Coordinates of N, CA and C and ligand atoms in Angstrom, one line a residue:
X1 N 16.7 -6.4 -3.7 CA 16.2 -7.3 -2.6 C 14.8 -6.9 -2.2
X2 N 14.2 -7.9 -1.8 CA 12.7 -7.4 -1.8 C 12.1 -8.2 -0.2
X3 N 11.8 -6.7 0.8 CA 12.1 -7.5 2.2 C 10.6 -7.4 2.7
X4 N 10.1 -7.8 3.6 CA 8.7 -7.9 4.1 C 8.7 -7.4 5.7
X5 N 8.7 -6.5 6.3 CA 9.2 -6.4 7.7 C 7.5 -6.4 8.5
X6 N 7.9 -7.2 9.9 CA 6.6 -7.7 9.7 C 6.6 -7.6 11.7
X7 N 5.8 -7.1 12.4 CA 6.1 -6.4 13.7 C 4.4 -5.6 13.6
X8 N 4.2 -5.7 15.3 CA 3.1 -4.4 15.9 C 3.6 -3.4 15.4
X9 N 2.4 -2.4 15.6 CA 2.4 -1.0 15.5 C 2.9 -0.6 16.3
X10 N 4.3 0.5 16.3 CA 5.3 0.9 17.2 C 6.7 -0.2 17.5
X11 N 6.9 -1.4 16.4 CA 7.7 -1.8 16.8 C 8.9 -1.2 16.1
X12 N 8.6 -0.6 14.8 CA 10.1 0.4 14.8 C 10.2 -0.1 13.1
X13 N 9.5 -0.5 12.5 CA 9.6 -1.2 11.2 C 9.6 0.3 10.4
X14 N 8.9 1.1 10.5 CA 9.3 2.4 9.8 C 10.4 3.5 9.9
X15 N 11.1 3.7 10.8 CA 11.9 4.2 11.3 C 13.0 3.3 10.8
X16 N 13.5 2.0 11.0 CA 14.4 1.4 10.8 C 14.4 1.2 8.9
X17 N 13.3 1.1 8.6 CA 13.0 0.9 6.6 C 13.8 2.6 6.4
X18 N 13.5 3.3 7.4 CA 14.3 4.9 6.7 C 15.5 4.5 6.7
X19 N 16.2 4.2 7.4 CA 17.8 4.3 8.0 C 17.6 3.2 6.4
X20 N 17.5 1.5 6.0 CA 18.0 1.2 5.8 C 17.7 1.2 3.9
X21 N 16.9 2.4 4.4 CA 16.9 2.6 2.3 C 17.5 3.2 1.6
X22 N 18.3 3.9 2.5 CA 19.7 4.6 2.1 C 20.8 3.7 1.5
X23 N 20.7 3.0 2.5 CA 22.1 2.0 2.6 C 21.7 0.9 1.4
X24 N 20.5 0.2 1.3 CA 20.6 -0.7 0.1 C 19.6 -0.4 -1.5
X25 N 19.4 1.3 -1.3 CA 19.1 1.8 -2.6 C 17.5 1.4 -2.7
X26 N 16.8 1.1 -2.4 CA 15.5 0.6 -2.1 C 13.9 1.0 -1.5
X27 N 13.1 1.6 -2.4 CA 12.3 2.4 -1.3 C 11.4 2.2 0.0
X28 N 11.3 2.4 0.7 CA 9.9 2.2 1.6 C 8.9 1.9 1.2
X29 N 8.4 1.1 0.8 CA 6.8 1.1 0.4 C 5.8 0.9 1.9
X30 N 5.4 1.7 2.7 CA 4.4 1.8 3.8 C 3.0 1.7 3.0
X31 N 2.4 0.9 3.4 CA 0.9 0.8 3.2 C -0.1 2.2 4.0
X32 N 0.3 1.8 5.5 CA -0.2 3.3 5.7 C 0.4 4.8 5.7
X33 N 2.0 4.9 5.2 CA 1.8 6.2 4.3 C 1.5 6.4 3.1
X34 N 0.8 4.8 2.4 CA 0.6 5.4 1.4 C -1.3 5.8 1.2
X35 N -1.5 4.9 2.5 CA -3.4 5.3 2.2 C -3.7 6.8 3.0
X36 N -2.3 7.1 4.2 CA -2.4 8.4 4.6 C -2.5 9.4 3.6
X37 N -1.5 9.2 2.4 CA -1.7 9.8 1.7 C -2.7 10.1 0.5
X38 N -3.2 9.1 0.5 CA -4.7 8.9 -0.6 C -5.7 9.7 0.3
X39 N -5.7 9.4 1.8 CA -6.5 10.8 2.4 C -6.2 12.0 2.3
X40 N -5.2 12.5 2.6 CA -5.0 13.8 2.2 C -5.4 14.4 0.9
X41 N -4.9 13.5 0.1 CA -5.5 13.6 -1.3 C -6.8 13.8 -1.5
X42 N -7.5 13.1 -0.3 CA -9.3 13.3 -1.1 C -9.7 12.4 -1.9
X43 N -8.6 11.3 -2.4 CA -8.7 10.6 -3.2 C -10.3 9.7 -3.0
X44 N -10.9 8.9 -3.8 CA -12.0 8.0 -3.3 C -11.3 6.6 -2.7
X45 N -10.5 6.3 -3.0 CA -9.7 5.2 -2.3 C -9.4 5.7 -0.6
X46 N -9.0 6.9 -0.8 CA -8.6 7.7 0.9 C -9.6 7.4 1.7
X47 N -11.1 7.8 0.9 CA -12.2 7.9 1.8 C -12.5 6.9 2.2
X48 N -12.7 6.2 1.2 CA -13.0 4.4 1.5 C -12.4 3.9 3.0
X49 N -11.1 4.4 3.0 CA -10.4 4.3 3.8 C -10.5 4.5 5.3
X50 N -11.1 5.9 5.4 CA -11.0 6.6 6.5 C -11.2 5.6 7.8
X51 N -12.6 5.3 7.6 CA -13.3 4.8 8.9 C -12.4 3.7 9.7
X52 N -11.8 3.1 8.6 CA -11.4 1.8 9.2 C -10.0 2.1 10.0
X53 N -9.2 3.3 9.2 CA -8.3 3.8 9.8 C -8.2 4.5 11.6
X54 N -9.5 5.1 10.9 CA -9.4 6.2 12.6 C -9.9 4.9 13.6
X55 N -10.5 4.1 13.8 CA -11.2 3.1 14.7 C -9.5 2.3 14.9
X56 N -8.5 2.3 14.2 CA -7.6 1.0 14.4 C -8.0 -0.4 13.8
X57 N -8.7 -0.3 13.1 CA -9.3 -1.7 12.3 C -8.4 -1.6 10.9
X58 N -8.4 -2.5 10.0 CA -7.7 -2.8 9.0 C -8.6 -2.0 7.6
X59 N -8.1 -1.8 6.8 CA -8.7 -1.3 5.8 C -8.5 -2.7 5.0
X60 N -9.8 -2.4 4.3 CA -10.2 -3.5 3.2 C -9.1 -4.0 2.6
X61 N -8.9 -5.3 2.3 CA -8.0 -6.2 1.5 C -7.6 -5.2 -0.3
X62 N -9.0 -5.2 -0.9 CA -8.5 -4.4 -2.2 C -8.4 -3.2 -2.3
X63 N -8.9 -2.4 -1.3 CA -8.3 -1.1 -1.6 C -6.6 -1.2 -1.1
X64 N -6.4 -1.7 -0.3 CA -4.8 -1.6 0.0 C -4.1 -2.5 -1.5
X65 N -4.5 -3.6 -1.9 CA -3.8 -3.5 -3.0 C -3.8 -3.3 -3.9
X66 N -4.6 -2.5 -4.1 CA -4.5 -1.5 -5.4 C -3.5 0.0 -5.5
X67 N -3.3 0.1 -3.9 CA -2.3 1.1 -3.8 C -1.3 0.6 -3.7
X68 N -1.1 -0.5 -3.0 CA 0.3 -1.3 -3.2 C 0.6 -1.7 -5.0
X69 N -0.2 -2.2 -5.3 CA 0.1 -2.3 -6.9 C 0.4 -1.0 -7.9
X70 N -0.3 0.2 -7.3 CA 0.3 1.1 -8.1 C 1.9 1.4 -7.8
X71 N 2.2 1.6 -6.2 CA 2.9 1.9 -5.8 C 4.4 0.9 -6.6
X72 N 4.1 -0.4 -6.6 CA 5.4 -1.3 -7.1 C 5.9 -1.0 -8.5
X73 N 4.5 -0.2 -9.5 CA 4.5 -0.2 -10.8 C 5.4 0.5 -11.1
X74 N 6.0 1.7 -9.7 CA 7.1 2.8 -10.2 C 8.1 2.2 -10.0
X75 N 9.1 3.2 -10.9 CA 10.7 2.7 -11.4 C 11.3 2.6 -10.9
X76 N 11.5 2.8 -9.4 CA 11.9 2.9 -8.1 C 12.1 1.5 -7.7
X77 N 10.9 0.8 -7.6 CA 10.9 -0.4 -6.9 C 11.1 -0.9 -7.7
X78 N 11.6 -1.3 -9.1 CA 12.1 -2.0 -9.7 C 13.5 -3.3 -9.3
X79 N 14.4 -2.3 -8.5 CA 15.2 -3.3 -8.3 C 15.3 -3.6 -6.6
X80 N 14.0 -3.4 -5.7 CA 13.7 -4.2 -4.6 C 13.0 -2.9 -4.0
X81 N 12.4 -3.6 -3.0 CA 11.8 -2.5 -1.9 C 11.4 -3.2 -0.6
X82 N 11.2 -2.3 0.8 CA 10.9 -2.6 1.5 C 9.6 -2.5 1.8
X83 N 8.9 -3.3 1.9 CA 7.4 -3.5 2.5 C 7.4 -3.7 4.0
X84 N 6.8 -2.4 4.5 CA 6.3 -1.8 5.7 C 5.0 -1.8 6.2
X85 N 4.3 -2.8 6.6 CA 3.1 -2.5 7.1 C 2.0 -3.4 5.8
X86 N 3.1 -4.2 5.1 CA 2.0 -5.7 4.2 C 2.1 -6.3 4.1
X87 N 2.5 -7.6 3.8 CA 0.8 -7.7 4.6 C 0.6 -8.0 5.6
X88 N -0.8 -7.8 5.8 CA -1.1 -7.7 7.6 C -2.3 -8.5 8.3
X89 N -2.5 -9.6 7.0 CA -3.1 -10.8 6.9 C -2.8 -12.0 6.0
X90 N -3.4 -13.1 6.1 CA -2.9 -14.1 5.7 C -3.7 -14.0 4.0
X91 N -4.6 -13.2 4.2 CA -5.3 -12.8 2.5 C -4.4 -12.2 1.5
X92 N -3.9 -11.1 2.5 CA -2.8 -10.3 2.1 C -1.7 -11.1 1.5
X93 N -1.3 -12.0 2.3 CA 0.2 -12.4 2.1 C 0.0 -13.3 0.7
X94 N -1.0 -13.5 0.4 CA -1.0 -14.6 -0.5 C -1.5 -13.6 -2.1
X95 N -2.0 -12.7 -1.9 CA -2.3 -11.4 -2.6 C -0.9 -11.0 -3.3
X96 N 0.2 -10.9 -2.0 CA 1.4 -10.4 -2.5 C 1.9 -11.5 -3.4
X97 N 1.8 -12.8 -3.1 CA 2.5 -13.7 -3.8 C 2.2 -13.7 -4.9
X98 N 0.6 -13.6 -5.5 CA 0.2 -13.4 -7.2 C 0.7 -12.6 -7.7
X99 N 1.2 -11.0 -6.8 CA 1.4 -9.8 -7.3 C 3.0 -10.1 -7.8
X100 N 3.6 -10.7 -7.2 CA 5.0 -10.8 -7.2 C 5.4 -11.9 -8.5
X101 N 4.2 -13.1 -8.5 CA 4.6 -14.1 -9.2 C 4.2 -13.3 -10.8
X102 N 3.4 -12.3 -11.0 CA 3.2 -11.6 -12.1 C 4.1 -10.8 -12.2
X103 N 4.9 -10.2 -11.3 CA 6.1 -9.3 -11.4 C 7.5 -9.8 -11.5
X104 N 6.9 -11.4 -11.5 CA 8.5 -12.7 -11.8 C 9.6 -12.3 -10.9
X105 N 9.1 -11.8 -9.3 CA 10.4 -11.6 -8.3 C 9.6 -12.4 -7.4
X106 N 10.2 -12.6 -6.0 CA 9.9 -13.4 -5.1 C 10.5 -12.8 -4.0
X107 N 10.0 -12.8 -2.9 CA 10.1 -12.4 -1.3 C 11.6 -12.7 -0.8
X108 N 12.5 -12.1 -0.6 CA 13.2 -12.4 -0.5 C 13.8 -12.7 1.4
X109 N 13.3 -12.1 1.9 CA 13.7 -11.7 3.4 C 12.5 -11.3 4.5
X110 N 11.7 -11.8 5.1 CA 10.9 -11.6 6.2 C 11.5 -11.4 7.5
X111 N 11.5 -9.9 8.1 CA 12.2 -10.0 9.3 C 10.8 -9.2 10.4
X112 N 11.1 -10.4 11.8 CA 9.8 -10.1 12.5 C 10.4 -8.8 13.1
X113 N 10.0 -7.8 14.1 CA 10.6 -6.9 14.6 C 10.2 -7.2 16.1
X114 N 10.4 -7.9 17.6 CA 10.0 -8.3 18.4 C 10.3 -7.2 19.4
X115 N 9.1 -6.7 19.8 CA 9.2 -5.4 21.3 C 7.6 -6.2 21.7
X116 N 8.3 -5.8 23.3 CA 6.9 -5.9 24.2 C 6.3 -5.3 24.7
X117 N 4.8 -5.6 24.7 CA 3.8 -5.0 24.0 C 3.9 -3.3 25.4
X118 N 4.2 -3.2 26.6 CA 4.6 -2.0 27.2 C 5.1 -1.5 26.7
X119 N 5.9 -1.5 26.0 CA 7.2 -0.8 24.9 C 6.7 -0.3 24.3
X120 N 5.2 -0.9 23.3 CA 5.2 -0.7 22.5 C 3.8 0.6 22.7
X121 N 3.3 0.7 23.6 CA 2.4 1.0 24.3 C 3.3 3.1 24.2
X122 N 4.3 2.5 25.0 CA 5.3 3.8 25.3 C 5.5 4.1 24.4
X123 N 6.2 3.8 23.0 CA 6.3 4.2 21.8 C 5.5 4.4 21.2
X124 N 4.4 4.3 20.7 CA 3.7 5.0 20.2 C 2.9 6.5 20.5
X125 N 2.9 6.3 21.9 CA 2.3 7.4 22.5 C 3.1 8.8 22.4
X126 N 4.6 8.2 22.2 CA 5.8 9.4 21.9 C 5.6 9.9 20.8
X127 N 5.5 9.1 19.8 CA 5.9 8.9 18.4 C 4.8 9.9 17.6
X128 N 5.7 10.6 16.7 CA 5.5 12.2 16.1 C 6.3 11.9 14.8
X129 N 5.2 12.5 14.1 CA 6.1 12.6 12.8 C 6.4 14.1 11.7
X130 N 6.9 14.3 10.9 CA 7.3 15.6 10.5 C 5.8 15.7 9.0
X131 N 5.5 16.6 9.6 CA 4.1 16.9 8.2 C 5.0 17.1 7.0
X132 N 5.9 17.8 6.9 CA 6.5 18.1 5.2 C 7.2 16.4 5.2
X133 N 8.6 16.3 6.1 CA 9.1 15.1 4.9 C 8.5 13.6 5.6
X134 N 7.7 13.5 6.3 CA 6.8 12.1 6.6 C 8.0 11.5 7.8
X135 N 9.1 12.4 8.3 CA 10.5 11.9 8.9 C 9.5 10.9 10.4
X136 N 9.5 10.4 11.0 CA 9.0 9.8 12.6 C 10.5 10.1 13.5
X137 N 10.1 10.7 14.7 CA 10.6 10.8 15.6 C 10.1 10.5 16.8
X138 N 10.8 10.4 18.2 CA 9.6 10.1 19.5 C 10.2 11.4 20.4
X139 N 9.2 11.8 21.4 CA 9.5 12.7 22.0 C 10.1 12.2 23.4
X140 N 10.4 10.8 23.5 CA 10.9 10.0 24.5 C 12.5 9.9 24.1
X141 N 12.4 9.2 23.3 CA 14.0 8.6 22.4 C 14.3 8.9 21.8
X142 N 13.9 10.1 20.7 CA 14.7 10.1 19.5 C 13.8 11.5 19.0
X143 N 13.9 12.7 19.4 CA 13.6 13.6 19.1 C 14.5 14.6 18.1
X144 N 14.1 15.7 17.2 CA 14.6 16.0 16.3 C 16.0 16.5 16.8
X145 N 17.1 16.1 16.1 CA 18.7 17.0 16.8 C 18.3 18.2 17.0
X146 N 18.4 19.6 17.9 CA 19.0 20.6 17.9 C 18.9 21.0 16.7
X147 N 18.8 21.9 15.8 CA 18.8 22.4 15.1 C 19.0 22.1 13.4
X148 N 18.7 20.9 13.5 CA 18.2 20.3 12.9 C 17.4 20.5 11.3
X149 N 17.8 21.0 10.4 CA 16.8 21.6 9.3 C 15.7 20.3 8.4
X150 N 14.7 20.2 8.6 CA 13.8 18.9 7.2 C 14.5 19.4 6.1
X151 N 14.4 18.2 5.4 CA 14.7 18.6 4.0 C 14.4 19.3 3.4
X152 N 12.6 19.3 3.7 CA 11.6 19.9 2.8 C 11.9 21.6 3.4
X153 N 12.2 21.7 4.3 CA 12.5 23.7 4.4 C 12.7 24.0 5.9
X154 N 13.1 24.7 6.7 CA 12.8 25.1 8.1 C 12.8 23.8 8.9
X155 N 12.0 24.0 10.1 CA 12.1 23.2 11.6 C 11.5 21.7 10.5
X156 N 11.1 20.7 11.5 CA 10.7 19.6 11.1 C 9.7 20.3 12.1
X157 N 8.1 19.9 11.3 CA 7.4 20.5 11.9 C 6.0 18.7 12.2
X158 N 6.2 19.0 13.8 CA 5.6 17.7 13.9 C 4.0 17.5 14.4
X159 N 3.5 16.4 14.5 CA 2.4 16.2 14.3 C 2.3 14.5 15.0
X160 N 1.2 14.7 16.0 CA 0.9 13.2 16.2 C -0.3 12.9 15.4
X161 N -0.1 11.5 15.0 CA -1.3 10.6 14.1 C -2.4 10.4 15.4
X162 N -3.5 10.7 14.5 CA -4.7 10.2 14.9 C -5.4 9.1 15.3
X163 N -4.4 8.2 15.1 CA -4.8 6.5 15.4 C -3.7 6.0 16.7
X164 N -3.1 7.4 16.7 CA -1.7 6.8 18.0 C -2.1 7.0 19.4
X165 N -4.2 7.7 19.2 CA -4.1 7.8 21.2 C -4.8 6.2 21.8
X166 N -4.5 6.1 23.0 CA -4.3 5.3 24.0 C -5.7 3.8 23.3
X167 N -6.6 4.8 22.8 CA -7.7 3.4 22.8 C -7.9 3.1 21.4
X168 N -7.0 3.7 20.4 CA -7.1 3.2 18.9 C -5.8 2.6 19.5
X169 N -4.7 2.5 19.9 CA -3.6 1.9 20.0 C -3.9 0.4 20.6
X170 N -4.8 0.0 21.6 CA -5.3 -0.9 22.4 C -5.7 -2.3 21.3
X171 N -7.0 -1.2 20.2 CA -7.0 -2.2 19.2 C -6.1 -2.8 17.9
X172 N -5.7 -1.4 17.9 CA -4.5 -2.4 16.6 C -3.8 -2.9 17.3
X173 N -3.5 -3.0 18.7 CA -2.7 -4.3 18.6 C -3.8 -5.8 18.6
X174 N -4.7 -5.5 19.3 CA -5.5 -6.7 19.1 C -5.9 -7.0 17.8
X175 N -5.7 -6.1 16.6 CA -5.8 -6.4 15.6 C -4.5 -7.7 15.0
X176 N -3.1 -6.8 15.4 CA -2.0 -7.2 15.0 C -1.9 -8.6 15.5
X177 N -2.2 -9.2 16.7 CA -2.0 -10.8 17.3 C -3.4 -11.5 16.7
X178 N -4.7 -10.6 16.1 CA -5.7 -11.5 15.6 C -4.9 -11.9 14.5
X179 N -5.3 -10.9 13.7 CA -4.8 -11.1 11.7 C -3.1 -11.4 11.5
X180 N -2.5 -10.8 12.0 CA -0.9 -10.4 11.6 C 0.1 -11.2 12.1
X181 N -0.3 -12.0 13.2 CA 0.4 -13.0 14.0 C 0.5 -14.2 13.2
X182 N -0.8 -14.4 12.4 CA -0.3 -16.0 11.6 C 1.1 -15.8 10.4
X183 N 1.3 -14.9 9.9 CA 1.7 -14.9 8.8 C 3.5 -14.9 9.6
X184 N 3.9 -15.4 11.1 CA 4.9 -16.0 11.4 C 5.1 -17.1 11.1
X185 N 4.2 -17.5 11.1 CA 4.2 -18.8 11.1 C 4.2 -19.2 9.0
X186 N 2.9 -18.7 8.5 CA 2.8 -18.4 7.0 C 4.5 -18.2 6.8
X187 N 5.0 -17.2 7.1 CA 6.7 -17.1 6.0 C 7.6 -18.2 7.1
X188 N 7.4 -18.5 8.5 CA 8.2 -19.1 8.9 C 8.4 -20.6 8.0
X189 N 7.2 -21.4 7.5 CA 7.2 -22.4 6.8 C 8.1 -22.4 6.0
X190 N 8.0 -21.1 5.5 CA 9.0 -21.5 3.9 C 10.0 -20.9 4.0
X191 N 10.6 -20.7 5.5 CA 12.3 -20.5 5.3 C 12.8 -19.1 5.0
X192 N 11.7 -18.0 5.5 CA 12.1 -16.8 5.0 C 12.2 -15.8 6.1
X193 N 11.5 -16.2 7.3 CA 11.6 -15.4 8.7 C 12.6 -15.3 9.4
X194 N 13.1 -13.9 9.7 CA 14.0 -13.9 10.7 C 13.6 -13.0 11.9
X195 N 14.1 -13.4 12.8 CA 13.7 -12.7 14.2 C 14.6 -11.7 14.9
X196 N 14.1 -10.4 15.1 CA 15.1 -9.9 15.7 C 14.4 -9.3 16.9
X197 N 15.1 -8.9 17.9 CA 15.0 -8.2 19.2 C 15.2 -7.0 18.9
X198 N 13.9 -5.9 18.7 CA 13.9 -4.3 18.4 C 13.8 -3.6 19.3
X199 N 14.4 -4.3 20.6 CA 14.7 -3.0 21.3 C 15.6 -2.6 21.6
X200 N 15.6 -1.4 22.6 CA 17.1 -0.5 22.6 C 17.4 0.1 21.7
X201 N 18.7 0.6 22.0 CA 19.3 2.0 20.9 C 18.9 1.5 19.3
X202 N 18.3 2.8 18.7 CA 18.1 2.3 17.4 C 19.6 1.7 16.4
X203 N 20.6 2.2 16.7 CA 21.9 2.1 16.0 C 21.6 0.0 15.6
X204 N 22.0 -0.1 17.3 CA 21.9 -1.5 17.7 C 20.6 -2.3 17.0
X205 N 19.6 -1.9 16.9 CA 18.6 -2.2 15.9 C 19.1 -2.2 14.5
X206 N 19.3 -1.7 14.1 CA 19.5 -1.6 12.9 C 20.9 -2.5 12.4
X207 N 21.9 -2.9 13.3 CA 22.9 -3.7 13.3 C 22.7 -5.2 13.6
X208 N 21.6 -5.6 14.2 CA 20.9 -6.9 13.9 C 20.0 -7.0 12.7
X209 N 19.3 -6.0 12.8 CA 19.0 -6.1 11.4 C 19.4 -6.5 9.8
X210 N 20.5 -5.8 10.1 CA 21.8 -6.5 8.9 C 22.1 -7.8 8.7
X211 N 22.4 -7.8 10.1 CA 22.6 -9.6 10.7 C 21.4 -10.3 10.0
X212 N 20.5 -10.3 10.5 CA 19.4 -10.7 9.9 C 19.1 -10.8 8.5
X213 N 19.4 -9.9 7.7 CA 19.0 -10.2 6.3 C 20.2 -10.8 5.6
X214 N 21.6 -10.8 6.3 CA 22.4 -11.8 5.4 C 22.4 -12.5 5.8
X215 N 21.2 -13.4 7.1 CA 21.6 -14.5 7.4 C 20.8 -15.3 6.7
Ligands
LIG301 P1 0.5 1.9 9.9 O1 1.0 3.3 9.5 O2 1.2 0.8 9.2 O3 0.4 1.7 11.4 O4 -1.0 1.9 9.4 C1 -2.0 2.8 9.8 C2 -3.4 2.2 9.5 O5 -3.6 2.1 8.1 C3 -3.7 0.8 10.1 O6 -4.1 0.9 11.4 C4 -4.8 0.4 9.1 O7 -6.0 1.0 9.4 C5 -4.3 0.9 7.8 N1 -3.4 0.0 7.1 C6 -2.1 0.1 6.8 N2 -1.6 -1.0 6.2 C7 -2.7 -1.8 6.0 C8 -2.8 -3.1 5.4 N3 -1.8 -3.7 4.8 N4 -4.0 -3.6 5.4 C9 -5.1 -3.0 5.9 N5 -5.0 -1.8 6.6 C10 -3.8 -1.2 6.6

């Protein structure tokens, strides 16, 4: 199954793509863990990257799909994946459809993720993630259990992102209702959007969620 999850920054699309790639065998594909990760790397693609990252602005249309393209090429995403954070324009979305129509699969499932914009304001400003296994937690709602081991070794050792304080947050969302708001309308045409209400207990999220993709 090949799903598109499509929501502001902080509405919960990464958090909930973890819970549900367990369940339907399927990886995460995050655009920005994967260009986070091309910076760490040093990579020339990371750098490219930076500026547009730390400001809250969008990184360029082909360097993101050139990481998205490598990323699909692995053997993983062969039999579906979740796309987290792509596209995030109407350039994009139509980028994924050549990518897909060369890869002879098709979009299967667009689900919007719907929190208001306070919410989403508060969630991000919590929201911490684990440096070794990339885990997100919030220091509001959903902080690590008690004792708790990462995978990767010891405590979950956390970290807030650089783009999560108060006035990079302001703009990605004004980015998100500029650029990222048409493509409701873009998948809603062709029968592939579904809408859920992402707030409250994550369990409960993630149980409309389900609803949602087999509807
Ligand atoms: P995210 O982790 O999805 O919130 O993305 C963090 C940042 O990475 C964004 O604010 C953008 O600067 C960049 N980014 C992630 N995905 C994309 C994309 N599809 N297109 C352009 N920039 C992106």
């Amino acid at each position: 199954m090949r799903i598109v999850f499509l929501g502001a920054p902080g509405s919960g699309k990464g958090t909930q793509a973890q819970r549900l790639m367990q369940e339907y065998r399927i990886p995460q594909v995050s655009t920005g863990d994967l260009l986070r990760a091309a910076r760490k790397a040093g990579s020339p693609l990371g750098l490219k990257a930076q500026a547009a990252m730390d400001s809250g602005g969008l990184v360029s249309d082909d360097i993101v799909l050139e990481l998205l393209r490598e990323r699909l090429a692995q053997a993983d995403a062969r039999r579906g994946f979740i796309l987290d954070g792509y596209p995030r324009n109407v350039a994009q979305a139509q980028a994924l459809d050549r990518l897909l129509a060369e890869l002879q699969v098709p979009v299967d499932r667009v689900v919007l993720f719907e929190v208001p914009n306070v919410e989403l304001v508060r969630r991000i400003s919590g929201r911490r993630t684990c440096r070794k296994c990339n885990k997100v937690f919030n220091v509001f709602s959903s902080p690590p259990p008690a004792g708790e081991r990462c995978p990767n070794g010891g405590e979950h050792d956390l970290e807030q992102r650089a783009d999560d304080t108060e006035a990079v947050v302001v703009k990605r969302l004004k980015v998100y209702d500029e650029q990222t708001k048409p493509l409701i309308t873009f998948y809603g045409d062709r029968g592939l959007l579904r809408r859920i209400d992402a707030t409250g207990d994550l369990d409960a999220v993630t149980t409309r969620l389900r609803e949602a993709l087999a509807r």
